[in-house]
Each structure stands twice: as structure tokens, then as C-alpha cells.
Amino acid sequence: MSLIPTNTKAALVPCLRYRDAPAAIEWLCQAFGFEKQLVVPNEDGSIAHAQLSFGNGMIMLSSIFDTEFGRLMKQPGEIGNANTQSCYLIVNDADAVYRRAREVGAVIVLDIKDEDYGGRGFTCRDPEGHLWSLGTYDPW
């Protein structure tokens, strides 16, 4: 018996936390083209849970909460803007996404270029310092 589900679009869903999750949701939709699938706000305006889709993939995100799980993680700004993971988004037109991301304030950390292994892409930071790589390289 396989442990990999066959009835789901994507079996891997990255999860992120943001200090200002409502603003992050809007930014991710504007900069990269994510679509809101589900957003569950708390009464105080924080986000209990959100699901943003991108093609057949998705990320989940929430506001930062002082919980047992939450205390296991640090935000990039708390550790010298370092990241221990990043997300890669496969896009049809890396140059168009690059322009769009710059227009909404993405900090470009690796400029757009053609890669030796194929594809074209770039790496940027979102407003809270999370690293995102976007490109046309499709490993599938």
C-alpha cells in the first residue's frame, strides 16, 4: 500500500506564518498571482488559516501565534533575515512575473537569468523577508 495519496492535486503544501497575514495574502496575490481559496479571519483581524492556490499547488498560511508549534519557528526578521526554506513557483513567463513582483515592492536578491539546467527565473523576498524563487524550469 502506497503512503502517497492519489486523490489530491498536490501532496505537498508549504505552510508560512506572517506578522501581518492579511497584507501578506494581498501581496502574494498581487505579486505572484496566487488566488484565495479559503481565508479564515479571527475576530481581531489576524488570520487563523488561509489557503492560496497557484495552478495545481497551494500554500497555507496564518498569522503568528504564541502556541507550542509557533514557538518552534522564527521569522526571517528575527534571525538576521535568514531563511531555512523557500518556495519555488513554476511560472509560464518569468519576465512578466519579475516585472509584476518588482512593481509591488519585491526585494530582488538573485536577478532574473537563464539557468544552465534550463528555464529562466529569479529569487526575491516578500515584505516579511520570506524567500521566493520563481521560474520557468519545470522539474516534472
PDB file of C-alpha atoms in Angstrom:
ATOM      1  CA  MET A   1       0.000   0.000   0.000  1.00  0.00           C
ATOM      2  CA  SER A   2       1.373   3.397  -1.022  1.00  0.00           C
ATOM      3  CA  LEU A   3       1.551   6.190   1.518  1.00  0.00           C
ATOM      4  CA  ILE A   4       1.199   8.790  -1.240  1.00  0.00           C
ATOM      5  CA  PRO A   5      -2.389   9.986  -1.784  1.00  0.00           C
ATOM      6  CA  THR A   6      -3.699   9.675  -5.330  1.00  0.00           C
ATOM      7  CA  ASN A   7      -6.902  11.674  -4.889  1.00  0.00           C
ATOM      8  CA  THR A   8      -5.319  15.086  -4.320  1.00  0.00           C
ATOM      9  CA  LYS A   9      -3.941  17.762  -6.639  1.00  0.00           C
ATOM     10  CA  ALA A  10      -0.713  18.282  -4.701  1.00  0.00           C
ATOM     11  CA  ALA A  11       0.610  16.104  -1.887  1.00  0.00           C
ATOM     12  CA  LEU A  12       2.987  18.772  -0.562  1.00  0.00           C
ATOM     13  CA  VAL A  13       1.691  22.092   0.776  1.00  0.00           C
ATOM     14  CA  PRO A  14       4.188  24.611   2.216  1.00  0.00           C
ATOM     15  CA  CYS A  15       2.991  26.476   5.323  1.00  0.00           C
ATOM     16  CA  LEU A  16       4.076  30.013   6.192  1.00  0.00           C
ATOM     17  CA  ARG A  17       3.437  32.464   9.019  1.00  0.00           C
ATOM     18  CA  TYR A  18       3.244  36.241   8.770  1.00  0.00           C
ATOM     19  CA  ARG A  19       3.105  39.080  11.285  1.00  0.00           C
ATOM     20  CA  ASP A  20       0.582  40.829   9.023  1.00  0.00           C
ATOM     21  CA  ALA A  21      -1.079  37.864   7.323  1.00  0.00           C
ATOM     22  CA  PRO A  22      -3.921  39.890   5.720  1.00  0.00           C
ATOM     23  CA  ALA A  23      -1.359  42.133   3.992  1.00  0.00           C
ATOM     24  CA  ALA A  24       0.753  39.114   3.009  1.00  0.00           C
ATOM     25  CA  ILE A  25      -2.258  37.452   1.384  1.00  0.00           C
ATOM     26  CA  GLU A  26      -2.960  40.525  -0.726  1.00  0.00           C
ATOM     27  CA  TRP A  27       0.717  40.934  -1.629  1.00  0.00           C
ATOM     28  CA  LEU A  28       1.150  37.289  -2.673  1.00  0.00           C
ATOM     29  CA  CYS A  29      -1.936  37.533  -4.883  1.00  0.00           C
ATOM     30  CA  GLN A  30      -0.753  40.785  -6.499  1.00  0.00           C
ATOM     31  CA  ALA A  31       2.932  39.895  -6.870  1.00  0.00           C
ATOM     32  CA  PHE A  32       2.800  36.252  -7.886  1.00  0.00           C
ATOM     33  CA  GLY A  33      -0.777  35.555  -8.935  1.00  0.00           C
ATOM     34  CA  PHE A  34      -1.926  33.371  -6.043  1.00  0.00           C
ATOM     35  CA  GLU A  35      -5.694  33.022  -5.708  1.00  0.00           C
ATOM     36  CA  LYS A  36      -7.560  32.990  -2.411  1.00  0.00           C
ATOM     37  CA  GLN A  37      -9.143  29.590  -1.935  1.00  0.00           C
ATOM     38  CA  LEU A  38     -10.001  29.953   1.769  1.00  0.00           C
ATOM     39  CA  VAL A  39      -9.321  32.721   4.280  1.00  0.00           C
ATOM     40  CA  VAL A  40     -10.447  32.284   7.910  1.00  0.00           C
ATOM     41  CA  PRO A  41     -10.031  35.519   9.865  1.00  0.00           C
ATOM     42  CA  ASN A  42     -10.162  35.799  13.647  1.00  0.00           C
ATOM     43  CA  GLU A  43     -12.264  38.489  15.327  1.00  0.00           C
ATOM     44  CA  ASP A  44      -9.110  40.587  15.954  1.00  0.00           C
ATOM     45  CA  GLY A  45      -8.264  40.668  12.224  1.00  0.00           C
ATOM     46  CA  SER A  46      -5.490  38.085  12.393  1.00  0.00           C
ATOM     47  CA  ILE A  47      -5.689  35.056  10.123  1.00  0.00           C
ATOM     48  CA  ALA A  48      -6.420  31.688  11.737  1.00  0.00           C
ATOM     49  CA  HIS A  49      -5.865  29.831   8.467  1.00  0.00           C
ATOM     50  CA  ALA A  50      -5.625  30.666   4.765  1.00  0.00           C
ATOM     51  CA  GLN A  51      -5.191  28.618   1.625  1.00  0.00           C
ATOM     52  CA  LEU A  52      -3.856  30.277  -1.511  1.00  0.00           C
ATOM     53  CA  SER A  53      -3.832  28.276  -4.731  1.00  0.00           C
ATOM     54  CA  PHE A  54      -1.351  28.537  -7.580  1.00  0.00           C
ATOM     55  CA  GLY A  55      -2.097  26.260 -10.522  1.00  0.00           C
ATOM     56  CA  ASN A  56      -2.410  22.788  -9.051  1.00  0.00           C
ATOM     57  CA  GLY A  57      -0.363  23.801  -5.994  1.00  0.00           C
ATOM     58  CA  MET A  58      -1.148  25.631  -2.814  1.00  0.00           C
ATOM     59  CA  ILE A  59       0.352  27.278   0.229  1.00  0.00           C
ATOM     60  CA  MET A  60      -1.274  27.576   3.614  1.00  0.00           C
ATOM     61  CA  LEU A  61      -0.534  30.496   5.884  1.00  0.00           C
ATOM     62  CA  SER A  62      -1.598  32.120   9.113  1.00  0.00           C
ATOM     63  CA  SER A  63      -0.766  34.924  11.442  1.00  0.00           C
ATOM     64  CA  ILE A  64       1.944  34.295  14.032  1.00  0.00           C
ATOM     65  CA  PHE A  65       0.537  32.834  17.232  1.00  0.00           C
ATOM     66  CA  ASP A  66       2.234  32.031  20.525  1.00  0.00           C
ATOM     67  CA  THR A  67       1.492  28.309  20.518  1.00  0.00           C
ATOM     68  CA  GLU A  68       3.543  25.185  21.128  1.00  0.00           C
ATOM     69  CA  PHE A  69       4.002  24.818  17.355  1.00  0.00           C
ATOM     70  CA  GLY A  70       4.533  28.544  16.796  1.00  0.00           C
ATOM     71  CA  ARG A  71       7.407  28.655  19.287  1.00  0.00           C
ATOM     72  CA  LEU A  72       9.290  26.101  17.163  1.00  0.00           C
ATOM     73  CA  MET A  73       9.713  28.659  14.352  1.00  0.00           C
ATOM     74  CA  LYS A  74      11.332  32.050  13.839  1.00  0.00           C
ATOM     75  CA  GLN A  75      10.564  34.689  11.252  1.00  0.00           C
ATOM     76  CA  PRO A  76      13.340  35.833   8.883  1.00  0.00           C
ATOM     77  CA  GLY A  77      13.499  39.249  10.600  1.00  0.00           C
ATOM     78  CA  GLU A  78      14.229  37.552  13.937  1.00  0.00           C
ATOM     79  CA  ILE A  79      17.307  35.729  12.604  1.00  0.00           C
ATOM     80  CA  GLY A  80      19.149  38.291  10.507  1.00  0.00           C
ATOM     81  CA  ASN A  81      16.749  37.901   7.554  1.00  0.00           C
ATOM     82  CA  ALA A  82      17.975  34.323   7.051  1.00  0.00           C
ATOM     83  CA  ASN A  83      15.626  31.634   5.749  1.00  0.00           C
ATOM     84  CA  THR A  84      15.801  27.917   6.351  1.00  0.00           C
ATOM     85  CA  GLN A  85      13.423  27.047   3.494  1.00  0.00           C
ATOM     86  CA  SER A  86      11.998  28.715   0.432  1.00  0.00           C
ATOM     87  CA  CYS A  87       9.216  28.119  -2.061  1.00  0.00           C
ATOM     88  CA  TYR A  88       9.676  27.667  -5.809  1.00  0.00           C
ATOM     89  CA  LEU A  89       6.848  28.644  -8.155  1.00  0.00           C
ATOM     90  CA  ILE A  90       6.768  27.370 -11.723  1.00  0.00           C
ATOM     91  CA  VAL A  91       5.519  30.161 -13.992  1.00  0.00           C
ATOM     92  CA  ASN A  92       4.888  30.453 -17.734  1.00  0.00           C
ATOM     93  CA  ASP A  93       6.580  33.843 -18.145  1.00  0.00           C
ATOM     94  CA  ALA A  94       9.331  34.612 -15.630  1.00  0.00           C
ATOM     95  CA  ASP A  95       9.962  38.084 -17.062  1.00  0.00           C
ATOM     96  CA  ALA A  96       6.321  39.127 -16.638  1.00  0.00           C
ATOM     97  CA  VAL A  97       6.224  37.862 -13.043  1.00  0.00           C
ATOM     98  CA  TYR A  98       9.568  39.551 -12.361  1.00  0.00           C
ATOM     99  CA  ARG A  99       8.185  42.921 -13.521  1.00  0.00           C
ATOM    100  CA  ARG A 100       4.962  42.435 -11.547  1.00  0.00           C
ATOM    101  CA  ALA A 101       6.817  41.449  -8.354  1.00  0.00           C
ATOM    102  CA  ARG A 102       9.130  44.475  -8.619  1.00  0.00           C
ATOM    103  CA  GLU A 103       6.130  46.777  -9.146  1.00  0.00           C
ATOM    104  CA  VAL A 104       4.631  45.710  -5.803  1.00  0.00           C
ATOM    105  CA  GLY A 105       7.911  46.015  -3.897  1.00  0.00           C
ATOM    106  CA  ALA A 106       9.571  42.600  -4.007  1.00  0.00           C
ATOM    107  CA  VAL A 107      13.222  42.812  -2.998  1.00  0.00           C
ATOM    108  CA  ILE A 108      15.119  41.011  -5.747  1.00  0.00           C
ATOM    109  CA  VAL A 109      18.014  39.040  -4.240  1.00  0.00           C
ATOM    110  CA  LEU A 110      19.011  36.999  -7.323  1.00  0.00           C
ATOM    111  CA  ASP A 111      18.279  38.803 -10.574  1.00  0.00           C
ATOM    112  CA  ILE A 112      16.427  37.154 -13.431  1.00  0.00           C
ATOM    113  CA  LYS A 113      18.593  34.953 -15.616  1.00  0.00           C
ATOM    114  CA  ASP A 114      18.659  31.874 -17.805  1.00  0.00           C
ATOM    115  CA  GLU A 115      19.759  28.833 -15.804  1.00  0.00           C
ATOM    116  CA  ASP A 116      22.368  26.321 -17.029  1.00  0.00           C
ATOM    117  CA  TYR A 117      19.988  23.446 -16.207  1.00  0.00           C
ATOM    118  CA  GLY A 118      17.139  25.025 -18.177  1.00  0.00           C
ATOM    119  CA  GLY A 119      14.500  27.620 -17.505  1.00  0.00           C
ATOM    120  CA  ARG A 120      14.641  31.274 -16.583  1.00  0.00           C
ATOM    121  CA  GLY A 121      13.990  32.683 -13.142  1.00  0.00           C
ATOM    122  CA  PHE A 122      14.787  34.891 -10.175  1.00  0.00           C
ATOM    123  CA  THR A 123      14.656  34.953  -6.368  1.00  0.00           C
ATOM    124  CA  CYS A 124      13.091  37.665  -4.231  1.00  0.00           C
ATOM    125  CA  ARG A 125      11.937  38.431  -0.708  1.00  0.00           C
ATOM    126  CA  ASP A 126       8.362  39.192   0.205  1.00  0.00           C
ATOM    127  CA  PRO A 127       7.630  42.134   2.552  1.00  0.00           C
ATOM    128  CA  GLU A 128       8.331  39.992   5.653  1.00  0.00           C
ATOM    129  CA  GLY A 129      11.583  38.531   4.338  1.00  0.00           C
ATOM    130  CA  HIS A 130      10.498  35.078   3.122  1.00  0.00           C
ATOM    131  CA  LEU A 131      12.469  33.909   0.076  1.00  0.00           C
ATOM    132  CA  TRP A 132      10.613  33.002  -3.113  1.00  0.00           C
ATOM    133  CA  SER A 133      12.157  31.585  -6.279  1.00  0.00           C
ATOM    134  CA  LEU A 134      10.112  31.830  -9.454  1.00  0.00           C
ATOM    135  CA  GLY A 135      10.961  30.442 -12.827  1.00  0.00           C
ATOM    136  CA  THR A 136      10.058  28.543 -15.940  1.00  0.00           C
ATOM    137  CA  TYR A 137      12.084  25.448 -15.033  1.00  0.00           C
ATOM    138  CA  ASP A 138       9.668  22.558 -14.539  1.00  0.00           C
ATOM    139  CA  PRO A 139      11.259  19.510 -12.896  1.00  0.00           C
ATOM    140  CA  TRP A 140       8.272  17.331 -13.854  1.00  0.00           C
TER     141      TRP A 140
END
